[in-house]
Amino acid sequence: MKKLLLGLAFLGLMTQVNAQQMVNKEFVSTIGRAEEEVTPDIIYIDVTLKEFYENGNTKKKVGIDKLEKDLFDSAIKSGVKKEDFTIQNIWSYNTPDKKKKDTDILLSRQYRIKVINLNNLDQLLDGVDKAGIQSTSIGEYDYSKKKELEKTLKTKAVLDAKANAQILAEAAGQKIGKAIVLSETPQQIIFGVQPMMRSAMYKGAMAEAADQGAGSGLDLNIKPMKVTSEVSASFELL
């Protein structure tokens, strides 16, 4: 027991000595940055469907189940996987009819669709009646090689910090030694530029325009996003 206590005491003393040596060392601190622009290759599209009456005829309601099946079939046909098609939210609307005592209820559902093959985006809504599409928007976007990019940028950021420290040290007539402190900023990946989505809103009133030959697909203008990595570093001065 005494040997164990002596060992722990010796270890604690050595730790204090090493810490004191670190405090007494001269060092230079700097920040390193690295950035790169990449184009998102994964987009999550939010599509909201709403039941409607054909030509205003309350006896001919297009139900949410049919709209959902049409959207699902169209998404699968465009290359979306089954597991990448999910329901996000559900709503219902009362539609009062003066001729009836009861009010009809129109259902609305929002779906999130993960799209990897962006070349087929135009086909995503082709099989859905435009009168049943209440809105579409970009819910989220991502980059499939984000982890690899993050690793590369961290390495470049550390090298940039080392180069900056070397410049400061040489200005003072010194050289730098090993790194004694390395830390990342809390936000190491910053998505600066979001992809833009044009013609994102579809409503029942647009069905007539679609019938006249207007384009029915999604019109996306995907812009690159800037990914930034930043580290703080301290190097020993020699």
GROMACS .gro file of C-alpha atoms in nm:
model
  238
    1MET     CA    1   0.000   0.000   0.000
    2LYS     CA    2   0.288   0.233   0.092
    3LYS     CA    3   0.460   0.156  -0.241
    4LEU     CA    4   0.138   0.238  -0.427
    5LEU     CA    5   0.101   0.569  -0.245
    6LEU     CA    6   0.466   0.655  -0.307
    7GLY     CA    7   0.423   0.571  -0.676
    8LEU     CA    8   0.117   0.793  -0.706
    9ALA     CA    9   0.293   1.074  -0.523
   10PHE     CA   10   0.593   1.048  -0.758
   11LEU     CA   11   0.364   1.048  -1.062
   12GLY     CA   12   0.183   1.357  -0.935
   13LEU     CA   13   0.517   1.533  -0.873
   14MET     CA   14   0.641   1.455  -1.225
   15THR     CA   15   0.315   1.586  -1.374
   16GLN     CA   16   0.358   1.910  -1.183
   17VAL     CA   17   0.717   1.941  -1.301
   18ASN     CA   18   0.619   1.883  -1.665
   19ALA     CA   19   0.337   2.136  -1.636
   20GLN     CA   20   0.575   2.390  -1.485
   21GLN     CA   21   0.823   2.329  -1.767
   22MET     CA   22   0.547   2.393  -2.021
   23VAL     CA   23   0.459   2.721  -1.850
   24ASN     CA   24   0.823   2.833  -1.852
   25LYS     CA   25   0.869   2.754  -2.223
   26GLU     CA   26   0.857   3.033  -2.476
   27PHE     CA   27   0.603   2.969  -2.748
   28VAL     CA   28   0.419   3.137  -3.032
   29SER     CA   29   0.045   3.102  -3.088
   30THR     CA   30  -0.136   3.144  -3.416
   31ILE     CA   31  -0.441   3.038  -3.615
   32GLY     CA   32  -0.447   2.824  -3.928
   33ARG     CA   33  -0.727   2.818  -4.183
   34ALA     CA   34  -0.816   2.613  -4.489
   35GLU     CA   35  -1.117   2.628  -4.714
   36GLU     CA   36  -1.256   2.468  -5.026
   37GLU     CA   37  -1.566   2.507  -5.240
   38VAL     CA   38  -1.768   2.195  -5.320
   39THR     CA   39  -2.103   2.140  -5.487
   40PRO     CA   40  -2.364   1.954  -5.280
   41ASP     CA   41  -2.440   1.612  -5.425
   42ILE     CA   42  -2.717   1.516  -5.180
   43ILE     CA   43  -3.037   1.718  -5.147
   44TYR     CA   44  -3.337   1.657  -4.925
   45ILE     CA   45  -3.651   1.781  -5.098
   46ASP     CA   46  -3.964   1.860  -4.892
   47VAL     CA   47  -4.287   1.806  -5.087
   48THR     CA   48  -4.628   1.891  -4.944
   49LEU     CA   49  -4.934   1.728  -5.102
   50LYS     CA   50  -5.293   1.833  -5.042
   51GLU     CA   51  -5.620   1.668  -5.137
   52PHE     CA   52  -5.828   1.859  -5.389
   53TYR     CA   53  -6.152   1.845  -5.587
   54GLU     CA   54  -6.131   1.786  -5.961
   55ASN     CA   55  -6.259   2.095  -6.141
   56GLY     CA   56  -6.414   2.214  -5.818
   57ASN     CA   57  -6.656   1.919  -5.808
   58THR     CA   58  -6.696   1.821  -5.442
   59LYS     CA   59  -6.802   1.473  -5.548
   60LYS     CA   60  -6.465   1.406  -5.716
   61LYS     CA   61  -6.200   1.436  -5.450
   62VAL     CA   62  -5.846   1.324  -5.526
   63GLY     CA   63  -5.737   1.162  -5.201
   64ILE     CA   64  -5.405   1.188  -5.025
   65ASP     CA   65  -5.340   0.815  -5.065
   66LYS     CA   66  -5.349   0.843  -5.444
   67LEU     CA   67  -5.130   1.155  -5.442
   68GLU     CA   68  -4.884   0.982  -5.210
   69LYS     CA   69  -4.869   0.672  -5.430
   70ASP     CA   70  -4.814   0.887  -5.739
   71LEU     CA   71  -4.534   1.078  -5.566
   72PHE     CA   72  -4.375   0.758  -5.433
   73ASP     CA   73  -4.388   0.587  -5.774
   74SER     CA   74  -4.247   0.895  -5.944
   75ALA     CA   75  -3.966   0.924  -5.688
   76ILE     CA   76  -3.872   0.556  -5.720
   77LYS     CA   77  -3.877   0.588  -6.098
   78SER     CA   78  -3.636   0.881  -6.076
   79GLY     CA   79  -3.387   0.673  -5.873
   80VAL     CA   80  -3.489   0.743  -5.513
   81LYS     CA   81  -3.456   0.449  -5.273
   82LYS     CA   82  -3.760   0.334  -5.075
   83GLU     CA   83  -3.594   0.410  -4.742
   84ASP     CA   84  -3.517   0.765  -4.858
   85PHE     CA   85  -3.887   0.850  -4.889
   86THR     CA   86  -4.038   0.949  -4.552
   87ILE     CA   87  -4.342   1.134  -4.412
   88GLN     CA   88  -4.250   1.452  -4.223
   89ASN     CA   89  -4.584   1.595  -4.115
   90ILE     CA   90  -4.963   1.560  -4.148
   91TRP     CA   91  -5.234   1.829  -4.153
   92SER     CA   92  -5.607   1.846  -4.211
   93TYR     CA   93  -5.831   2.131  -4.330
   94ASN     CA   94  -6.203   2.192  -4.288
   95THR     CA   95  -6.382   2.296  -4.605
   96PRO     CA   96  -6.730   2.429  -4.515
   97ASP     CA   97  -7.005   2.369  -4.772
   98LYS     CA   98  -7.322   2.577  -4.739
   99LYS     CA   99  -7.521   2.305  -4.911
  100LYS     CA  100  -7.416   2.044  -4.656
  101LYS     CA  101  -7.455   2.031  -4.282
  102ASP     CA  102  -7.119   1.860  -4.237
  103THR     CA  103  -6.785   2.005  -4.336
  104ASP     CA  104  -6.548   1.804  -4.549
  105ILE     CA  105  -6.189   1.755  -4.438
  106LEU     CA  106  -5.898   1.779  -4.680
  107LEU     CA  107  -5.580   1.604  -4.574
  108SER     CA  108  -5.230   1.733  -4.637
  109ARG     CA  109  -4.897   1.556  -4.587
  110GLN     CA  110  -4.538   1.664  -4.611
  111TYR     CA  111  -4.272   1.423  -4.737
  112ARG     CA  112  -3.895   1.440  -4.728
  113ILE     CA  113  -3.715   1.279  -5.020
  114LYS     CA  114  -3.341   1.218  -5.020
  115VAL     CA  115  -3.210   1.270  -5.371
  116ILE     CA  116  -2.864   1.145  -5.463
  117ASN     CA  117  -2.893   1.136  -5.841
  118LEU     CA  118  -2.944   1.507  -5.904
  119ASN     CA  119  -2.963   1.450  -6.280
  120ASN     CA  120  -3.308   1.299  -6.231
  121LEU     CA  121  -3.455   1.583  -6.025
  122ASP     CA  122  -3.673   1.695  -6.314
  123GLN     CA  123  -3.851   1.358  -6.305
  124LEU     CA  124  -3.929   1.371  -5.934
  125LEU     CA  125  -4.276   1.523  -5.965
  126ASP     CA  126  -4.362   1.415  -6.319
  127GLY     CA  127  -4.614   1.153  -6.208
  128VAL     CA  128  -4.803   1.378  -5.963
  129ASP     CA  129  -5.104   1.593  -6.052
  130LYS     CA  130  -4.980   1.950  -6.004
  131ALA     CA  131  -5.312   2.050  -5.851
  132GLY     CA  132  -5.224   1.826  -5.556
  133ILE     CA  133  -4.878   1.972  -5.498
  134GLN     CA  134  -4.908   2.247  -5.240
  135SER     CA  135  -4.537   2.331  -5.216
  136THR     CA  136  -4.183   2.203  -5.261
  137SER     CA  137  -3.863   2.328  -5.104
  138ILE     CA  138  -3.510   2.226  -5.010
  139GLY     CA  139  -3.517   2.093  -4.656
  140GLU     CA  140  -3.149   2.006  -4.626
  141TYR     CA  141  -2.840   1.951  -4.836
  142ASP     CA  142  -2.520   1.756  -4.785
  143TYR     CA  143  -2.195   1.643  -4.941
  144SER     CA  144  -2.125   1.270  -4.962
  145LYS     CA  145  -1.747   1.307  -4.910
  146LYS     CA  146  -1.775   1.549  -4.618
  147LYS     CA  147  -1.571   1.334  -4.377
  148GLU     CA  148  -1.281   1.299  -4.618
  149LEU     CA  149  -1.295   1.671  -4.694
  150GLU     CA  150  -1.300   1.757  -4.323
  151LYS     CA  151  -0.985   1.548  -4.265
  152THR     CA  152  -0.805   1.714  -4.558
  153LEU     CA  153  -0.898   2.064  -4.445
  154LYS     CA  154  -0.789   1.999  -4.087
  155THR     CA  155  -0.449   1.887  -4.211
  156LYS     CA  156  -0.414   2.195  -4.431
  157ALA     CA  157  -0.524   2.420  -4.145
  158VAL     CA  158  -0.256   2.281  -3.914
  159LEU     CA  159   0.009   2.327  -4.184
  160ASP     CA  160  -0.115   2.684  -4.234
  161ALA     CA  161  -0.085   2.750  -3.861
  162LYS     CA  162   0.269   2.611  -3.863
  163ALA     CA  163   0.364   2.835  -4.157
  164ASN     CA  164   0.219   3.138  -3.981
  165ALA     CA  165   0.406   3.054  -3.662
  166GLN     CA  166   0.731   3.017  -3.858
  167ILE     CA  167   0.685   3.366  -4.007
  168LEU     CA  168   0.634   3.518  -3.663
  169ALA     CA  169   0.930   3.330  -3.515
  170GLU     CA  170   1.167   3.431  -3.796
  171ALA     CA  171   1.064   3.794  -3.753
  172ALA     CA  172   1.182   3.764  -3.393
  173GLY     CA  173   1.504   3.588  -3.495
  174GLN     CA  174   1.393   3.249  -3.367
  175LYS     CA  175   1.272   2.914  -3.494
  176ILE     CA  176   0.977   2.703  -3.400
  177GLY     CA  177   0.989   2.357  -3.249
  178LYS     CA  178   0.716   2.103  -3.190
  179ALA     CA  179   0.352   2.193  -3.143
  180ILE     CA  180   0.260   2.209  -2.774
  181VAL     CA  181  -0.109   2.299  -2.813
  182LEU     CA  182  -0.352   2.221  -3.097
  183SER     CA  183  -0.723   2.292  -3.081
  184GLU     CA  184  -1.013   2.328  -3.324
  185THR     CA  185  -1.264   2.607  -3.322
  186PRO     CA  186  -1.615   2.491  -3.221
  187GLN     CA  187  -1.745   2.535  -3.576
  188GLN     CA  188  -1.491   2.359  -3.789
  189ILE     CA  189  -1.709   2.317  -4.097
  190ILE     CA  190  -1.898   2.621  -4.223
  191PHE     CA  191  -2.143   2.591  -4.510
  192GLY     CA  192  -2.132   2.939  -4.651
  193VAL     CA  193  -2.337   2.930  -4.972
  194GLN     CA  194  -2.666   2.745  -4.993
  195PRO     CA  195  -2.796   2.597  -5.316
  196MET     CA  196  -3.085   2.795  -5.460
  197MET     CA  197  -3.413   2.637  -5.563
  198ARG     CA  198  -3.611   2.813  -5.831
  199SER     CA  199  -3.978   2.751  -5.912
  200ALA     CA  200  -4.006   2.587  -5.571
  201MET     CA  201  -4.374   2.656  -5.506
  202TYR     CA  202  -4.648   2.461  -5.681
  203LYS     CA  203  -5.013   2.531  -5.609
  204GLY     CA  204  -5.342   2.413  -5.748
  205ALA     CA  205  -5.369   2.732  -5.955
  206MET     CA  206  -5.059   2.630  -6.149
  207ALA     CA  207  -5.224   2.317  -6.288
  208GLU     CA  208  -5.368   2.520  -6.576
  209ALA     CA  209  -5.022   2.649  -6.669
  210ALA     CA  210  -4.890   2.293  -6.659
  211ASP     CA  211  -5.164   2.181  -6.894
  212GLN     CA  212  -5.058   2.450  -7.138
  213GLY     CA  213  -4.713   2.300  -7.168
  214ALA     CA  214  -4.520   2.468  -6.886
  215GLY     CA  215  -4.238   2.266  -6.735
  216SER     CA  216  -4.346   2.047  -6.448
  217GLY     CA  217  -4.015   1.941  -6.301
  218LEU     CA  218  -3.801   2.101  -6.032
  219ASP     CA  219  -3.576   2.378  -6.158
  220LEU     CA  220  -3.266   2.377  -5.940
  221ASN     CA  221  -2.969   2.607  -5.960
  222ILE     CA  222  -2.720   2.432  -5.731
  223LYS     CA  223  -2.437   2.660  -5.627
  224PRO     CA  224  -2.116   2.553  -5.452
  225MET     CA  225  -2.078   2.586  -5.077
  226LYS     CA  226  -1.764   2.701  -4.904
  227VAL     CA  227  -1.635   2.462  -4.639
  228THR     CA  228  -1.392   2.611  -4.387
  229SER     CA  229  -1.174   2.455  -4.118
  230GLU     CA  230  -0.990   2.652  -3.850
  231VAL     CA  231  -0.743   2.549  -3.578
  232SER     CA  232  -0.554   2.731  -3.304
  233ALA     CA  233  -0.197   2.620  -3.247
  234SER     CA  234   0.098   2.701  -3.021
  235PHE     CA  235   0.456   2.605  -3.113
  236GLU     CA  236   0.762   2.597  -2.895
  237LEU     CA  237   1.021   2.867  -2.972
  238LEU     CA  238   1.380   2.752  -3.006
   0.00000   0.00000   0.00000
